[in-house]
GROMACS .gro file of C-alpha atoms in nm:
model
  456
    1MET     CA    1  -3.143   0.409   5.945
    2ASN     CA    2  -3.242   0.162   6.220
    3PHE     CA    3  -3.582   0.012   6.129
    4LEU     CA    4  -3.811   0.023   6.431
    5THR     CA    5  -4.073  -0.238   6.517
    6LYS     CA    6  -4.346  -0.219   6.776
    7GLU     CA    7  -4.182  -0.511   6.961
    8PHE     CA    8  -3.861  -0.308   6.996
    9VAL     CA    9  -4.024   0.027   7.086
   10TRP     CA   10  -4.249  -0.126   7.355
   11ARG     CA   11  -4.008  -0.402   7.469
   12ALA     CA   12  -4.040  -0.534   7.824
   13ARG     CA   13  -3.669  -0.517   7.914
   14GLU     CA   14  -3.399  -0.260   7.843
   15THR     CA   15  -3.217  -0.516   7.627
   16LEU     CA   16  -3.464  -0.695   7.402
   17GLY     CA   17  -3.489  -1.062   7.497
   18LEU     CA   18  -3.254  -1.035   7.799
   19GLU     CA   19  -3.467  -1.078   8.110
   20SER     CA   20  -3.180  -0.997   8.350
   21THR     CA   21  -3.178  -0.631   8.239
   22ASP     CA   22  -3.390  -0.351   8.388
   23PRO     CA   23  -3.752  -0.294   8.282
   24HIS     CA   24  -3.778  -0.070   7.976
   25LYS     CA   25  -3.965   0.259   7.975
   26PRO     CA   26  -4.077   0.351   7.621
   27LYS     CA   27  -3.893   0.656   7.488
   28LYS     CA   28  -4.081   0.940   7.321
   29GLU     CA   29  -3.816   0.968   7.048
   30GLU     CA   30  -3.855   0.602   6.947
   31ILE     CA   31  -4.236   0.627   6.949
   32ILE     CA   32  -4.224   0.937   6.726
   33ALA     CA   33  -3.981   0.765   6.487
   34TYR     CA   34  -4.198   0.451   6.471
   35LEU     CA   35  -4.515   0.650   6.402
   36GLY     CA   36  -4.320   0.848   6.139
   37GLN     CA   37  -4.247   0.522   5.959
   38VAL     CA   38  -4.617   0.437   5.966
   39GLU     CA   39  -4.712   0.785   5.844
   40ILE     CA   40  -4.465   0.771   5.553
   41ALA     CA   41  -4.588   0.428   5.453
   42SER     CA   42  -4.949   0.545   5.459
   43THR     CA   43  -4.874   0.858   5.254
   44LEU     CA   44  -4.674   0.674   4.988
   45GLY     CA   45  -4.898   0.371   4.981
   46ALA     CA   46  -4.592   0.172   5.086
   47VAL     CA   47  -4.591  -0.164   5.260
   48ILE     CA   48  -4.384  -0.194   5.578
   49VAL     CA   49  -4.348  -0.541   5.729
   50LYS     CA   50  -4.109  -0.720   5.959
   51THR     CA   51  -4.018  -1.024   5.747
   52LYS     CA   52  -3.997  -1.118   5.379
   53ALA     CA   53  -4.249  -1.395   5.442
   54GLU     CA   54  -4.505  -1.133   5.551
   55LEU     CA   55  -4.434  -0.925   5.239
   56ASP     CA   56  -4.491  -1.225   5.010
   57THR     CA   57  -4.851  -1.248   5.139
   58VAL     CA   58  -4.924  -0.898   5.000
   59THR     CA   59  -5.004  -0.932   4.628
   60ASP     CA   60  -5.280  -0.676   4.555
   61LYS     CA   61  -5.057  -0.374   4.481
   62PRO     CA   62  -5.010  -0.175   4.159
   63ASP     CA   63  -4.673  -0.172   3.984
   64TYR     CA   64  -4.395   0.037   4.144
   65THR     CA   65  -4.547   0.016   4.494
   66PRO     CA   66  -4.256   0.048   4.744
   67ALA     CA   67  -4.206  -0.178   5.044
   68ILE     CA   68  -3.966  -0.220   5.336
   69VAL     CA   69  -3.870  -0.545   5.508
   70GLY     CA   70  -3.720  -0.414   5.828
   71ALA     CA   71  -3.624  -0.697   6.061
   72ASP     CA   72  -3.606  -1.036   5.892
   73SER     CA   73  -3.402  -1.290   6.092
   74ASN     CA   74  -3.210  -1.344   5.768
   75HIS     CA   75  -3.045  -1.001   5.730
   76ALA     CA   76  -2.988  -1.062   5.360
   77LEU     CA   77  -3.368  -1.039   5.312
   78SER     CA   78  -3.409  -0.705   5.495
   79GLY     CA   79  -3.415  -0.404   5.265
   80TYR     CA   80  -3.617  -0.201   5.015
   81TYR     CA   81  -3.848  -0.378   4.766
   82GLN     CA   82  -4.072  -0.278   4.473
   83TRP     CA   83  -4.382  -0.455   4.331
   84LEU     CA   84  -4.338  -0.501   3.956
   85GLY     CA   85  -4.444  -0.770   3.715
   86GLY     CA   86  -4.647  -0.959   3.974
   87THR     CA   87  -4.365  -1.002   4.228
   88TRP     CA   88  -4.171  -0.815   4.497
   89ASN     CA   89  -3.826  -0.719   4.362
   90TYR     CA   90  -3.534  -0.652   4.599
   91MET     CA   91  -3.388  -0.303   4.540
   92ARG     CA   92  -3.113  -0.237   4.801
   93ASP     CA   93  -2.997  -0.273   5.165
   94LEU     CA   94  -3.118  -0.077   5.463
   95ALA     CA   95  -2.783   0.104   5.464
   96ASP     CA   96  -2.612   0.158   5.800
   97SER     CA   97  -2.241   0.236   5.765
   98ILE     CA   98  -2.194   0.265   6.146
   99THR     CA   99  -2.352   0.032   6.401
  100ARG     CA  100  -2.311  -0.120   6.745
  101LEU     CA  101  -2.282  -0.500   6.770
  102THR     CA  102  -2.505  -0.679   7.022
  103ASN     CA  103  -2.525  -1.016   7.199
  104ILE     CA  104  -2.146  -1.037   7.238
  105GLY     CA  105  -2.036  -1.391   7.331
  106GLY     CA  106  -1.794  -1.667   7.241
  107THR     CA  107  -1.435  -1.644   7.369
  108GLY     CA  108  -1.165  -1.379   7.368
  109ASN     CA  109  -1.016  -1.530   7.051
  110ALA     CA  110  -1.340  -1.642   6.878
  111ILE     CA  111  -1.604  -1.372   6.929
  112MET     CA  112  -1.974  -1.415   6.846
  113ALA     CA  113  -2.197  -1.110   6.781
  114LYS     CA  114  -2.527  -0.998   6.629
  115LEU     CA  115  -2.636  -0.694   6.429
  116ARG     CA  116  -2.918  -0.467   6.538
  117LEU     CA  117  -3.254  -0.520   6.369
  118GLY     CA  118  -3.261  -0.380   6.017
  119VAL     CA  119  -2.884  -0.345   5.974
  120SER     CA  120  -2.731  -0.518   5.669
  121LEU     CA  121  -2.384  -0.666   5.719
  122SER     CA  122  -2.279  -0.574   5.363
  123ALA     CA  123  -2.335  -0.202   5.438
  124VAL     CA  124  -2.135  -0.186   5.763
  125GLU     CA  125  -1.811   0.016   5.743
  126PHE     CA  126  -1.757   0.077   6.118
  127ALA     CA  127  -1.876  -0.128   6.414
  128VAL     CA  128  -1.840  -0.081   6.791
  129PHE     CA  129  -1.859  -0.355   7.054
  130VAL     CA  130  -1.737  -0.430   7.406
  131PRO     CA  131  -1.537  -0.757   7.436
  132ALA     CA  132  -1.655  -1.010   7.692
  133ALA     CA  133  -1.301  -1.149   7.744
  134ASN     CA  134  -0.939  -1.053   7.676
  135ASN     CA  135  -0.780  -1.208   7.368
  136THR     CA  136  -0.470  -1.427   7.412
  137ASP     CA  137  -0.392  -1.500   7.045
  138ASP     CA  138  -0.520  -1.437   6.690
  139VAL     CA  139  -0.884  -1.321   6.685
  140THR     CA  140  -1.188  -1.395   6.467
  141ILE     CA  141  -1.539  -1.250   6.499
  142THR     CA  142  -1.857  -1.412   6.368
  143VAL     CA  143  -2.134  -1.158   6.297
  144ASP     CA  144  -2.471  -1.314   6.212
  145GLY     CA  145  -2.296  -1.635   6.103
  146VAL     CA  146  -2.024  -1.470   5.889
  147GLU     CA  147  -1.672  -1.527   6.032
  148LYS     CA  148  -1.385  -1.288   5.956
  149PRO     CA  149  -1.045  -1.219   6.117
  150ILE     CA  150  -0.967  -0.906   6.320
  151ARG     CA  151  -0.620  -0.762   6.249
  152ASN     CA  152  -0.434  -0.438   6.317
  153GLY     CA  153  -0.386  -0.150   6.072
  154LEU     CA  154  -0.076  -0.315   5.922
  155GLY     CA  155  -0.266  -0.635   5.843
  156ASN     CA  156  -0.090  -0.831   6.121
  157GLU     CA  157  -0.258  -1.056   6.377
  158LEU     CA  158  -0.351  -0.896   6.711
  159ASP     CA  159  -0.120  -0.915   7.012
  160PRO     CA  160  -0.249  -1.058   7.343
  161ASP     CA  161  -0.476  -0.811   7.531
  162ASP     CA  162  -0.532  -0.589   7.224
  163LEU     CA  163  -0.896  -0.659   7.312
  164GLN     CA  164  -0.983  -0.621   7.681
  165VAL     CA  165  -1.295  -0.672   7.889
  166GLY     CA  166  -1.493  -0.349   7.925
  167PHE     CA  167  -1.283  -0.147   7.678
  168PRO     CA  168  -1.492  -0.054   7.369
  169ALA     CA  169  -1.335  -0.181   7.047
  170MET     CA  170  -1.388  -0.006   6.713
  171LEU     CA  171  -1.365  -0.205   6.388
  172THR     CA  172  -1.354  -0.077   6.031
  173VAL     CA  173  -1.349  -0.228   5.682
  174ILE     CA  174  -1.058  -0.108   5.464
  175GLU     CA  175  -1.033  -0.193   5.096
  176GLY     CA  176  -0.749  -0.436   5.028
  177GLN     CA  177  -0.737  -0.585   5.380
  178GLU     CA  178  -0.906  -0.911   5.472
  179GLY     CA  179  -1.165  -0.903   5.749
  180TYR     CA  180  -1.192  -0.619   6.001
  181VAL     CA  181  -0.926  -0.370   6.115
  182LEU     CA  182  -0.906  -0.283   6.487
  183ILE     CA  183  -0.833   0.090   6.504
  184ASN     CA  184  -0.802   0.128   6.882
  185PRO     CA  185  -0.600  -0.156   7.045
  186ALA     CA  186  -0.672  -0.149   7.419
  187ASN     CA  187  -0.434   0.027   7.658
  188VAL     CA  188  -0.424   0.006   8.035
  189GLU     CA  189  -0.625   0.318   8.109
  190ALA     CA  190  -0.843   0.424   8.396
  191VAL     CA  191  -1.164   0.308   8.229
  192VAL     CA  192  -1.019  -0.043   8.180
  193LEU     CA  193  -0.887  -0.063   8.535
  194ALA     CA  194  -1.223   0.056   8.667
  195ALA     CA  195  -1.407  -0.212   8.469
  196LYS     CA  196  -1.169  -0.482   8.600
  197ALA     CA  197  -1.210  -0.356   8.955
  198ALA     CA  198  -1.588  -0.367   8.917
  199ALA     CA  199  -1.569  -0.724   8.783
  200ILE     CA  200  -1.345  -0.835   9.074
  201ALA     CA  201  -1.577  -0.670   9.323
  202ALA     CA  202  -1.878  -0.840   9.163
  203ARG     CA  203  -1.703  -1.179   9.181
  204ASN     CA  204  -1.618  -1.135   9.552
  205GLN     CA  205  -1.971  -1.025   9.634
  206ALA     CA  206  -2.109  -1.329   9.451
  207GLN     CA  207  -1.925  -1.557   9.694
  208THR     CA  208  -2.120  -1.414   9.987
  209ALA     CA  209  -2.459  -1.324   9.846
  210ARG     CA  210  -2.633  -1.414   9.520
  211GLY     CA  211  -2.845  -1.107   9.538
  212ALA     CA  212  -2.545  -0.877   9.574
  213ALA     CA  213  -2.380  -1.048   9.276
  214GLU     CA  214  -2.693  -0.993   9.064
  215ASP     CA  215  -2.689  -0.623   9.153
  216ALA     CA  216  -2.318  -0.593   9.071
  217LEU     CA  217  -2.371  -0.772   8.740
  218ASN     CA  218  -2.654  -0.537   8.650
  219GLN     CA  219  -2.438  -0.237   8.738
  220LEU     CA  220  -2.148  -0.369   8.532
  221GLU     CA  221  -2.375  -0.440   8.237
  222ALA     CA  222  -2.517  -0.088   8.258
  223ALA     CA  223  -2.166   0.058   8.280
  224VAL     CA  224  -2.054  -0.142   7.978
  225GLU     CA  225  -2.364  -0.029   7.788
  226GLN     CA  226  -2.293   0.333   7.880
  227ALA     CA  227  -1.927   0.297   7.784
  228SER     CA  228  -2.027   0.148   7.450
  229ASP     CA  229  -2.273   0.431   7.383
  230LEU     CA  230  -2.011   0.689   7.486
  231ALA     CA  231  -1.750   0.534   7.257
  232PHE     CA  232  -2.002   0.527   6.973
  233LYS     CA  233  -2.093   0.894   7.023
  234ARG     CA  234  -1.729   0.999   7.041
  235PHE     CA  235  -1.642   0.806   6.729
  236ASN     CA  236  -1.945   0.947   6.549
  237ARG     CA  237  -1.782   1.291   6.585
  238ILE     CA  238  -1.457   1.160   6.433
  239TYR     CA  239  -1.588   0.940   6.151
  240LEU     CA  240  -1.838   1.123   5.929
  241GLY     CA  241  -1.948   0.825   5.721
  242SER     CA  242  -1.965   0.799   5.342
  243HIS     CA  243  -1.988   1.113   5.122
  244ASP     CA  244  -1.954   1.194   4.753
  245ASP     CA  245  -1.758   1.517   4.824
  246ASP     CA  246  -1.550   1.662   5.110
  247PRO     CA  247  -1.789   1.762   5.394
  248ASP     CA  248  -1.768   2.113   5.545
  249THR     CA  249  -1.897   2.024   5.895
  250ASP     CA  250  -1.913   1.721   6.123
  251ASN     CA  251  -2.222   1.502   6.170
  252GLU     CA  252  -2.365   1.750   6.421
  253GLY     CA  253  -2.308   2.054   6.200
  254ASP     CA  254  -2.012   2.177   6.403
  255GLU     CA  255  -1.670   2.290   6.278
  256LEU     CA  256  -1.442   2.011   6.157
  257GLU     CA  257  -1.166   1.894   6.393
  258ASP     CA  258  -0.814   1.772   6.317
  259GLY     CA  259  -0.817   1.396   6.261
  260ALA     CA  260  -1.176   1.373   6.131
  261LEU     CA  261  -1.230   1.086   5.885
  262TYR     CA  262  -1.475   1.010   5.605
  263PHE     CA  263  -1.504   0.757   5.321
  264LYS     CA  264  -1.520   0.917   4.974
  265SER     CA  265  -1.761   0.683   4.796
  266SER     CA  266  -1.679   0.798   4.441
  267ASP     CA  267  -1.305   0.722   4.479
  268LYS     CA  268  -1.335   0.437   4.735
  269LYS     CA  269  -1.073   0.617   4.948
  270LEU     CA  270  -1.050   0.704   5.320
  271LYS     CA  271  -0.964   1.074   5.382
  272VAL     CA  272  -0.848   1.259   5.695
  273TYR     CA  273  -0.897   1.628   5.783
  274SER     CA  274  -0.623   1.876   5.881
  275ASP     CA  275  -0.691   2.242   5.963
  276VAL     CA  276  -0.375   2.321   5.764
  277ASP     CA  277  -0.417   2.110   5.449
  278GLY     CA  278  -0.791   2.037   5.458
  279TRP     CA  279  -0.904   1.692   5.344
  280VAL     CA  280  -0.616   1.464   5.233
  281LEU     CA  281  -0.588   1.091   5.162
  282ALA     CA  282  -0.540   0.880   5.474
  283THR     CA  283  -0.316   0.644   5.275
  284PRO     CA  284  -0.054   0.742   5.014
  285ASP     CA  285  -0.158   0.776   4.649
  286THR     CA  286   0.059   0.532   4.453
  287SER     CA  287  -0.048   0.651   4.108
  288ASP     CA  288   0.287   0.834   4.059
  289PHE     CA  289   0.503   0.548   4.188
  290LEU     CA  290   0.733   0.357   3.951
  291HIS     CA  291   0.644  -0.010   3.913
  292LYS     CA  292   0.925  -0.262   3.886
  293THR     CA  293   0.742  -0.471   3.629
  294ASN     CA  294   0.722  -0.173   3.390
  295ASN     CA  295   1.104  -0.157   3.360
  296LEU     CA  296   1.099   0.228   3.354
  297SER     CA  297   0.847   0.231   3.066
  298ASP     CA  298   0.609   0.434   3.286
  299LEU     CA  299   0.851   0.735   3.280
  300PRO     CA  300   0.761   1.024   3.046
  301SER     CA  301   1.128   1.050   2.936
  302ARG     CA  302   1.377   0.771   2.999
  303VAL     CA  303   1.657   0.990   2.853
  304ARG     CA  304   1.586   1.265   3.108
  305ALA     CA  305   1.575   1.003   3.386
  306ARG     CA  306   1.925   0.879   3.293
  307GLN     CA  307   2.053   1.236   3.291
  308ASN     CA  308   1.903   1.298   3.636
  309LEU     CA  309   2.081   0.986   3.762
  310GLY     CA  310   2.415   1.111   3.620
  311LEU     CA  311   2.438   0.829   3.363
  312LYS     CA  312   2.369   1.032   3.048
  313ASN     CA  313   2.554   0.884   2.745
  314LEU     CA  314   2.716   0.605   2.947
  315ALA     CA  315   2.382   0.423   2.978
  316VAL     CA  316   2.364   0.360   2.602
  317LYS     CA  317   2.734   0.290   2.520
  318ASP     CA  318   2.842  -0.055   2.416
  319LYS     CA  319   3.168  -0.031   2.612
  320VAL     CA  320   3.381   0.198   2.833
  321GLY     CA  321   3.754   0.201   2.749
  322THR     CA  322   4.063   0.294   2.947
  323ALA     CA  323   4.034   0.652   2.823
  324GLU     CA  324   3.726   0.688   3.046
  325VAL     CA  325   3.907   0.574   3.360
  326GLU     CA  326   4.110   0.821   3.563
  327ASP     CA  327   4.201   0.770   3.928
  328ASN     CA  328   3.927   0.504   3.959
  329SER     CA  329   3.658   0.755   3.861
  330LEU     CA  330   3.447   0.828   3.553
  331THR     CA  331   3.335   1.180   3.460
  332THR     CA  332   3.055   1.305   3.240
  333GLN     CA  333   3.302   1.473   3.004
  334LYS     CA  334   3.482   1.143   2.957
  335TYR     CA  335   3.153   0.976   2.870
  336LYS     CA  336   3.112   1.223   2.587
  337ASN     CA  337   3.468   1.166   2.460
  338SER     CA  338   3.449   0.785   2.460
  339SER     CA  339   3.443   0.593   2.135
  340VAL     CA  340   3.180   0.334   2.047
  341THR     CA  341   3.314   0.051   1.832
  342ASP     CA  342   2.982  -0.120   1.766
  343GLN     CA  343   2.663   0.086   1.769
  344LYS     CA  344   2.455  -0.229   1.720
  345LEU     CA  345   2.570  -0.397   2.040
  346ASN     CA  346   2.262  -0.502   2.239
  347SER     CA  347   2.149  -0.747   2.505
  348ALA     CA  348   2.103  -1.021   2.246
  349LYS     CA  349   2.477  -1.007   2.164
  350LEU     CA  350   2.565  -1.001   2.532
  351ASN     CA  351   2.357  -1.314   2.585
  352THR     CA  352   2.572  -1.501   2.331
  353LEU     CA  353   2.871  -1.456   2.566
  354ALA     CA  354   2.706  -1.679   2.829
  355GLY     CA  355   2.876  -1.995   2.700
  356VAL     CA  356   3.210  -1.844   2.596
  357PRO     CA  357   3.516  -1.937   2.808
  358ARG     CA  358   3.670  -1.642   2.993
  359ILE     CA  359   3.864  -1.563   3.310
  360VAL     CA  360   3.641  -1.654   3.604
  361ALA     CA  361   3.900  -1.625   3.886
  362ALA     CA  362   4.259  -1.507   3.944
  363ALA     CA  363   4.503  -1.445   4.230
  364LYS     CA  364   4.862  -1.345   4.309
  365VAL     CA  365   5.015  -1.539   4.603
  366ASP     CA  366   5.336  -1.455   4.790
  367GLY     CA  367   5.600  -1.697   4.925
  368SER     CA  368   5.407  -1.744   5.253
  369GLY     CA  369   5.087  -1.845   5.081
  370ASP     CA  370   4.917  -1.507   5.148
  371VAL     CA  371   4.700  -1.367   4.870
  372LEU     CA  372   4.829  -1.024   4.758
  373TRP     CA  373   4.525  -0.966   4.537
  374ALA     CA  374   4.249  -1.192   4.410
  375SER     CA  375   3.922  -1.203   4.219
  376ASN     CA  376   3.672  -1.476   4.313
  377LEU     CA  377   3.955  -1.680   4.470
  378THR     CA  378   4.116  -1.746   4.809
  379CYS     CA  379   4.438  -1.944   4.868
  380SER     CA  380   4.610  -2.123   5.157
  381ARG     CA  381   4.941  -2.312   5.170
  382THR     CA  382   4.903  -2.664   5.312
  383GLY     CA  383   5.261  -2.787   5.272
  384THR     CA  384   5.565  -2.793   5.051
  385GLY     CA  385   5.450  -2.792   4.692
  386SER     CA  386   5.079  -2.799   4.790
  387TYR     CA  387   4.817  -2.522   4.788
  388GLU     CA  388   4.439  -2.520   4.827
  389TYR     CA  389   4.216  -2.270   4.647
  390GLU     CA  390   3.848  -2.183   4.711
  391PHE     CA  391   3.610  -1.999   4.478
  392VAL     CA  392   3.429  -1.710   4.645
  393GLN     CA  393   3.137  -1.781   4.412
  394ALA     CA  394   3.119  -2.152   4.331
  395LEU     CA  395   3.077  -2.270   3.972
  396PRO     CA  396   2.741  -2.437   3.890
  397SER     CA  397   2.753  -2.815   3.869
  398SER     CA  398   2.615  -2.806   3.513
  399LYS     CA  399   2.945  -2.646   3.406
  400ALA     CA  400   3.165  -2.890   3.605
  401GLY     CA  401   3.495  -2.970   3.432
  402LYS     CA  402   3.464  -2.679   3.192
  403TYR     CA  403   3.754  -2.476   3.327
  404ILE     CA  404   4.134  -2.489   3.326
  405VAL     CA  405   4.384  -2.362   3.583
  406LEU     CA  406   4.701  -2.181   3.471
  407THR     CA  407   4.980  -2.114   3.722
  408THR     CA  408   5.340  -2.002   3.705
  409ALA     CA  409   5.577  -2.302   3.697
  410ASP     CA  410   5.926  -2.347   3.847
  411VAL     CA  411   6.244  -2.296   3.645
  412SER     CA  412   6.231  -2.659   3.535
  413GLY     CA  413   5.895  -2.601   3.362
  414HIS     CA  414   5.686  -2.823   3.593
  415ILE     CA  415   5.308  -2.766   3.573
  416PRO     CA  416   5.128  -2.853   3.900
  417ARG     CA  417   4.865  -3.118   3.893
  418THR     CA  418   4.509  -2.984   3.954
  419THR     CA  419   4.244  -3.169   4.155
  420ALA     CA  420   3.882  -3.040   4.161
  421LYS     CA  421   3.690  -2.988   4.488
  422THR     CA  422   3.309  -3.010   4.493
  423LYS     CA  423   3.033  -2.981   4.751
  424ASN     CA  424   2.654  -3.009   4.721
  425GLY     CA  425   2.672  -3.019   4.342
  426PHE     CA  426   2.895  -2.709   4.302
  427LYS     CA  427   3.259  -2.663   4.204
  428THR     CA  428   3.399  -2.503   4.518
  429GLY     CA  429   3.771  -2.492   4.438
  430PHE     CA  430   4.081  -2.696   4.353
  431THR     CA  431   4.425  -2.798   4.480
  432THR     CA  432   4.763  -2.790   4.303
  433ARG     CA  433   5.051  -3.016   4.401
  434ARG     CA  434   5.340  -3.225   4.274
  435THR     CA  435   5.371  -3.592   4.369
  436THR     CA  436   5.733  -3.621   4.253
  437THR     CA  437   6.039  -3.410   4.318
  438PRO     CA  438   6.153  -3.154   4.250
  439TYR     CA  439   5.838  -2.969   4.369
  440PRO     CA  440   5.734  -2.672   4.156
  441PHE     CA  441   5.712  -2.448   4.464
  442VAL     CA  442   6.005  -2.474   4.704
  443GLY     CA  443   6.202  -2.241   4.926
  444SER     CA  444   6.168  -1.878   4.835
  445SER     CA  445   6.013  -1.958   4.497
  446THR     CA  446   5.664  -2.038   4.627
  447GLY     CA  447   5.521  -1.703   4.521
  448HIS     CA  448   5.309  -1.752   4.209
  449ASP     CA  449   5.014  -1.635   3.997
  450VAL     CA  450   4.695  -1.833   3.932
  451VAL     CA  451   4.443  -1.778   3.650
  452VAL     CA  452   4.123  -1.987   3.601
  453ILE     CA  453   3.969  -1.983   3.253
  454GLY     CA  454   3.628  -2.143   3.208
  455VAL     CA  455   3.252  -2.103   3.170
  456TRP     CA  456   3.074  -1.917   3.452
   0.00000   0.00000   0.00000
């Protein structure tokens, strides 16, 4: 609810405290609501005051007497109280999940705003305001001294002109996202163009007559106020507020429309309405998702999962032999026929192979220095009796020197000399050459094989 005070109901100007606005005519609805507050307080024996300081002066009440502080300048002090044990005890906020921000100021990128009297910032889930300037960069908004960022629905910073002068902006609070989420980035629509045209016209009139500029400013302010109220009313039909269960009608008792939203307080989830599926979660439910950190332990049956993936028995075998390979393919039947030589083979045994020398690269080179096939190795001929080799995946520097190169030699049994190549702390390759004649690779005999054995 919005707590009403006599100063607000019988205010002098349309906007409380803003003398440039039109004179205010008291509204029957506000008077009835204010007198209703007084009547309820009188019936219940409750105390209704404007500030916490006023409440603290009232000390002659029996235990459990209720009280309301409706419009303290410190919004954290507004709320429901109860007299017990010789003191006024704070019970809860004056809950308003939807509100309209007032006193908009600051800049397009650093907005300043106020809450209406009696509204607690901690209870606000949706807020509507009309920007006073277009944004050009990231945006923050300070509401009653509390600064938070405004971002889009994906959690990213706003683009320039996502907030525009005269175009009502709607903000919401979504669990898991920092600050406020802008749910209607501004588009160039007729209402925006009309507001800009009115502002330009007001500026031009101000150059010729101060009085005309004042009139134009008043008209623009009234139009912005009307646009804000219209946006609030429209959104009030879409967002139904906080409920314990799925509502059957909108806030006015009418039939639900596609796209209606409400916040389910028991689950802390936002839900959207469809005339086909009814109320569904507005964001996906991740309770059935697999989590990487669980390493498949969150599956009811890991065996069934392997079967669904086509792995079946292969996933638990310690090795796959040549009998399982046929035309570069493996079949389920061959998995079943394979033999397991060590049923106790596990990751611990595999880890012991980390420091065991093995083939880490190999290649077959023809007489022109072209690689016919290779694994983790490239080769180029740089001259008679000289070749350069590069590892596709360099060896870590901590293993430097822990490998040996084997190549085919010439008919005289010469073994080429090997020289390591390094870069940035990694073994990147090697060269083989002969510094004396006869060279090991000459004429048509330059084709050769290369095998590198070492620690990977």
